[in-house]
C-alpha cells in the first residue's frame, strides 16, 4: 500500500463531510487506533459508513436514534474482512478523538490520523484486520515520518471516557506485524 496525495491507494474512497483543516498541516505526528461497530457488537451492514457520512437512519435501531446527529469521522475504517474505507484525506483533520491528550498535548485530532477497526471491546479482531492495519500503518508512517512509533489507542488519549480499541486488541501482535511490514517494505 501507498499514500498518494493524502489517500491510501488500497482504500475505497467514501468522502465524509466531517473534517476540516489542521492548524498546522505539516504536523501529522500521531496514529490513533479505535474500534467501532453499529449497532454495538454487530458487524457488517454498512452503518459505520453511513454514520461517518451523516446518513445513519435513526429508525433502524434505538442506539442510532441517540447518535445519528453526531458529526464524527475517522480517516480509515478496516472492516472484519480487512477491506479499508477512507473518509477523510490524511492531510486533513478528521473528527475521531474528541477531548484527548497525548504526552501532554491536547486536541489530538489536530495532529493525528485515526483508524477505526470494526469491532468491540469483547471480540478478537480478525487476521485480515491485523494484516490490513499493519500495511496501512506502514504506508502512513512512510508518508508521515513524524509519526514514527507514536501510535496509541483512543483509550490511552481519553482515559476514563473511552475504552477502545480495548482489551481484545493485541498491541504486541500489531507492533510485530508493523515492524515486519516496515522492514520488508511490504506495506
Ligand atoms: Zn474511539
CSV table of C-alpha atoms and ligand atoms in Angstrom, one decimal:
chain,number,residue,atom,x,y,z
A,1,UNK,CA,0.0,0.0,0.0
A,2,UNK,CA,1.0,3.6,-0.6
A,3,UNK,CA,-0.3,7.0,0.4
A,4,UNK,CA,-0.7,9.2,-2.7
A,5,UNK,CA,-1.8,12.8,-2.2
A,6,UNK,CA,-3.4,12.1,1.1
A,7,UNK,CA,-5.2,8.9,0.0
A,8,UNK,CA,-4.3,5.3,0.8
A,9,UNK,CA,-4.3,3.6,-2.6
A,10,UNK,CA,-5.8,0.4,-1.2
A,11,UNK,CA,-8.8,2.1,0.3
A,12,UNK,CA,-12.3,2.7,-1.1
A,13,UNK,CA,-12.8,6.4,-1.0
A,14,UNK,CA,-16.1,7.5,0.6
A,15,UNK,CA,-15.7,11.2,1.5
A,16,UNK,CA,-17.2,12.4,4.8
A,17,UNK,CA,-18.3,16.0,5.3
A,18,UNK,CA,-17.0,15.8,8.8
A,19,UNK,CA,-13.5,17.2,8.6
A,20,UNK,CA,-11.6,20.5,8.5
A,21,UNK,CA,-8.1,21.8,8.0
A,22,UNK,CA,-5.3,21.1,10.5
A,23,UNK,CA,-3.9,24.1,12.4
A,24,UNK,CA,-0.5,23.0,11.1
A,25,UNK,CA,-0.8,20.7,8.1
A,26,UNK,CA,2.9,19.9,8.3
A,27,UNK,CA,2.3,18.3,11.7
A,28,UNK,CA,0.9,14.8,11.4
A,29,UNK,CA,2.7,13.0,14.1
A,30,UNK,CA,0.4,10.5,15.8
A,31,UNK,CA,-1.7,7.5,14.8
A,32,UNK,CA,-4.8,6.6,16.9
A,33,UNK,CA,-6.4,3.2,16.8
A,34,UNK,CA,-10.1,2.8,17.6
A,35,UNK,CA,-12.8,0.3,17.5
A,36,UNK,CA,-16.4,0.8,16.4
A,37,UNK,CA,-19.4,-1.3,15.5
A,38,UNK,CA,-23.0,-0.3,14.7
A,39,UNK,CA,-25.2,-1.3,16.4
A,40,UNK,CA,-22.6,-2.1,19.1
A,41,UNK,CA,-21.4,-5.7,18.8
A,42,UNK,CA,-22.8,-6.2,15.3
A,43,UNK,CA,-20.6,-6.3,12.3
A,44,UNK,CA,-21.2,-5.6,8.7
A,45,UNK,CA,-24.3,-3.8,7.5
A,46,UNK,CA,-22.6,-0.5,6.4
A,47,UNK,CA,-23.9,1.5,9.3
A,48,UNK,CA,-20.5,2.9,10.3
A,49,UNK,CA,-20.0,4.1,6.7
A,50,UNK,CA,-23.5,5.7,6.9
A,51,UNK,CA,-22.7,7.3,10.4
A,52,UNK,CA,-19.5,8.9,9.1
A,53,UNK,CA,-21.4,10.3,6.1
A,54,UNK,CA,-24.2,11.8,8.4
A,55,UNK,CA,-26.6,9.3,6.8
A,56,UNK,CA,-27.4,7.0,9.7
A,57,UNK,CA,-31.1,6.1,9.7
A,58,UNK,CA,-32.4,6.7,13.3
A,59,UNK,CA,-35.4,4.4,12.7
A,60,UNK,CA,-33.2,1.3,12.2
A,61,UNK,CA,-32.1,0.9,15.8
A,62,UNK,CA,-32.7,2.6,19.2
A,63,UNK,CA,-29.0,3.3,19.5
A,64,UNK,CA,-29.0,5.0,16.1
A,65,UNK,CA,-31.6,7.5,17.5
A,66,UNK,CA,-29.1,8.5,20.2
A,67,UNK,CA,-26.1,9.1,17.9
A,68,UNK,CA,-27.4,9.9,14.4
A,69,UNK,CA,-26.9,13.6,14.8
A,70,UNK,CA,-23.3,13.4,15.9
A,71,UNK,CA,-20.9,14.6,13.3
A,72,UNK,CA,-17.8,12.4,13.5
A,73,UNK,CA,-15.4,10.7,11.2
A,74,UNK,CA,-12.2,8.8,11.1
A,75,UNK,CA,-9.6,8.7,8.3
A,76,UNK,CA,-9.9,5.0,7.8
A,77,UNK,CA,-12.2,2.1,8.7
A,78,UNK,CA,-10.9,-1.5,8.5
A,79,UNK,CA,-13.8,-4.0,8.3
A,80,UNK,CA,-13.7,-7.6,9.5
A,81,UNK,CA,-12.6,-8.9,6.1
A,82,UNK,CA,-9.7,-6.4,6.0
A,83,UNK,CA,-11.3,-4.1,3.5
A,84,UNK,CA,-10.4,-0.5,4.0
A,85,UNK,CA,-12.6,2.6,3.5
A,86,UNK,CA,-11.2,6.1,3.7
A,87,UNK,CA,-13.4,9.0,4.7
A,88,UNK,CA,-11.0,11.9,5.1
A,89,UNK,CA,-7.8,13.0,3.3
A,90,UNK,CA,-5.0,12.0,5.6
A,91,UNK,CA,-3.7,15.6,5.4
A,92,UNK,CA,-6.9,16.9,6.8
A,93,UNK,CA,-8.3,16.9,10.3
A,94,UNK,CA,-10.9,14.1,10.9
A,95,UNK,CA,-13.1,14.2,14.0
A,96,UNK,CA,-12.3,10.9,15.8
A,97,UNK,CA,-10.6,11.6,19.1
A,98,UNK,CA,-12.7,14.3,20.9
A,99,UNK,CA,-11.3,15.6,24.1
A,100,UNK,CA,-7.9,14.0,24.2
A,101,UNK,CA,-4.3,14.3,25.3
A,102,UNK,CA,-1.1,12.6,24.1
A,103,UNK,CA,2.1,13.2,26.0
A,104,UNK,CA,0.8,16.5,27.5
A,105,UNK,CA,-0.5,17.8,24.2
A,106,UNK,CA,-4.3,18.3,23.9
A,107,UNK,CA,-6.6,18.1,20.9
A,108,UNK,CA,-5.2,15.0,19.2
A,109,UNK,CA,-7.4,15.5,16.2
A,110,UNK,CA,-5.2,18.4,15.2
A,111,UNK,CA,-2.1,16.3,14.6
A,112,UNK,CA,-3.3,12.7,14.3
A,113,UNK,CA,-4.6,10.1,11.9
A,114,UNK,CA,-7.5,8.0,13.2
A,115,UNK,CA,-8.1,4.4,12.2
A,116,UNK,CA,-11.2,2.5,13.2
A,117,UNK,CA,-11.1,-1.2,13.5
A,118,UNK,CA,-14.6,-2.7,13.1
A,119,UNK,CA,-15.1,-4.5,16.3
A,120,UNK,CA,-15.9,-4.0,20.0
A,121,UNK,CA,-14.2,-4.4,23.4
A,122,UNK,CA,-15.2,-8.1,23.7
A,123,UNK,CA,-14.4,-9.8,20.4
A,124,UNK,CA,-11.0,-10.6,18.9
A,125,UNK,CA,-10.1,-8.8,15.8
A,126,UNK,CA,-9.5,-10.8,12.6
A,127,UNK,CA,-6.3,-11.9,11.0
A,128,UNK,CA,-7.3,-9.9,7.9
A,129,UNK,CA,-7.8,-6.8,10.0
A,130,UNK,CA,-4.3,-7.0,11.6
A,131,UNK,CA,-2.7,-7.5,8.2
A,132,UNK,CA,-4.6,-4.6,6.7
A,133,UNK,CA,-3.8,-2.4,9.7
A,134,UNK,CA,-0.1,-3.2,9.7
A,135,UNK,CA,0.1,-2.5,5.9
A,136,UNK,CA,-1.9,0.7,6.2
A,137,UNK,CA,0.2,1.9,9.2
A,138,UNK,CA,3.4,1.1,7.3
A,139,UNK,CA,2.3,3.2,4.3
A,140,UNK,CA,1.1,6.0,6.6
A,141,UNK,CA,4.3,6.1,8.6
A,142,UNK,CA,6.3,6.3,5.4
A,143,UNK,CA,4.2,9.2,4.2
A,144,UNK,CA,4.2,10.9,7.5
A,145,UNK,CA,7.6,10.1,9.1
A,146,UNK,CA,7.0,12.3,12.2
A,147,UNK,CA,4.5,9.6,13.4
A,148,UNK,CA,7.4,7.0,13.8
A,149,UNK,CA,6.2,4.8,16.6
A,150,UNK,CA,3.9,7.4,18.1
A,151,UNK,CA,0.9,5.1,17.8
A,152,UNK,CA,-1.7,4.9,20.6
A,153,UNK,CA,-5.2,3.8,21.4
A,154,UNK,CA,-8.2,6.1,21.9
A,155,UNK,CA,-8.5,4.7,25.4
A,156,UNK,CA,-5.0,6.0,26.1
A,157,UNK,CA,-5.6,9.5,25.0
A,158,UNK,CA,-9.1,9.8,26.5
A,159,UNK,CA,-8.8,7.7,29.6
A,160,UNK,CA,-12.0,7.3,31.7
A,161,UNK,CA,-14.0,8.4,28.7
A,162,UNK,CA,-13.1,5.9,26.0
A,163,UNK,CA,-12.2,2.2,26.2
A,164,UNK,CA,-11.3,1.4,22.5
A,165,UNK,CA,-9.7,-0.4,20.9
A,166,UNK,CA,-10.0,-2.3,24.1
A,167,UNK,CA,-8.6,-5.5,25.7
A,168,UNK,CA,-9.1,-7.6,22.7
A,169,UNK,CA,-6.7,-5.5,20.6
A,170,UNK,CA,-3.3,-7.3,20.6
A,171,UNK,CA,-0.8,-4.5,20.6
A,172,UNK,CA,2.2,-6.9,20.6
A,173,UNK,CA,0.9,-8.6,17.5
A,174,UNK,CA,0.2,-5.3,15.8
A,175,UNK,CA,3.7,-3.9,16.5
A,176,UNK,CA,5.3,-7.2,15.4
A,177,UNK,CA,3.4,-7.1,12.1
A,178,UNK,CA,4.1,-3.4,11.6
A,179,UNK,CA,7.8,-3.9,12.2
A,180,UNK,CA,7.9,-6.8,9.8
A,181,UNK,CA,6.0,-4.9,7.1
A,182,UNK,CA,8.2,-1.9,7.6
A,183,UNK,CA,11.5,-3.8,7.5
A,184,UNK,CA,10.5,-5.9,4.4
A,185,UNK,CA,8.9,-2.8,2.9
A,186,UNK,CA,5.7,-4.8,2.1
A,187,UNK,CA,3.3,-2.1,3.1
B,1,LIG,ZN1,-12.5,5.7,19.5
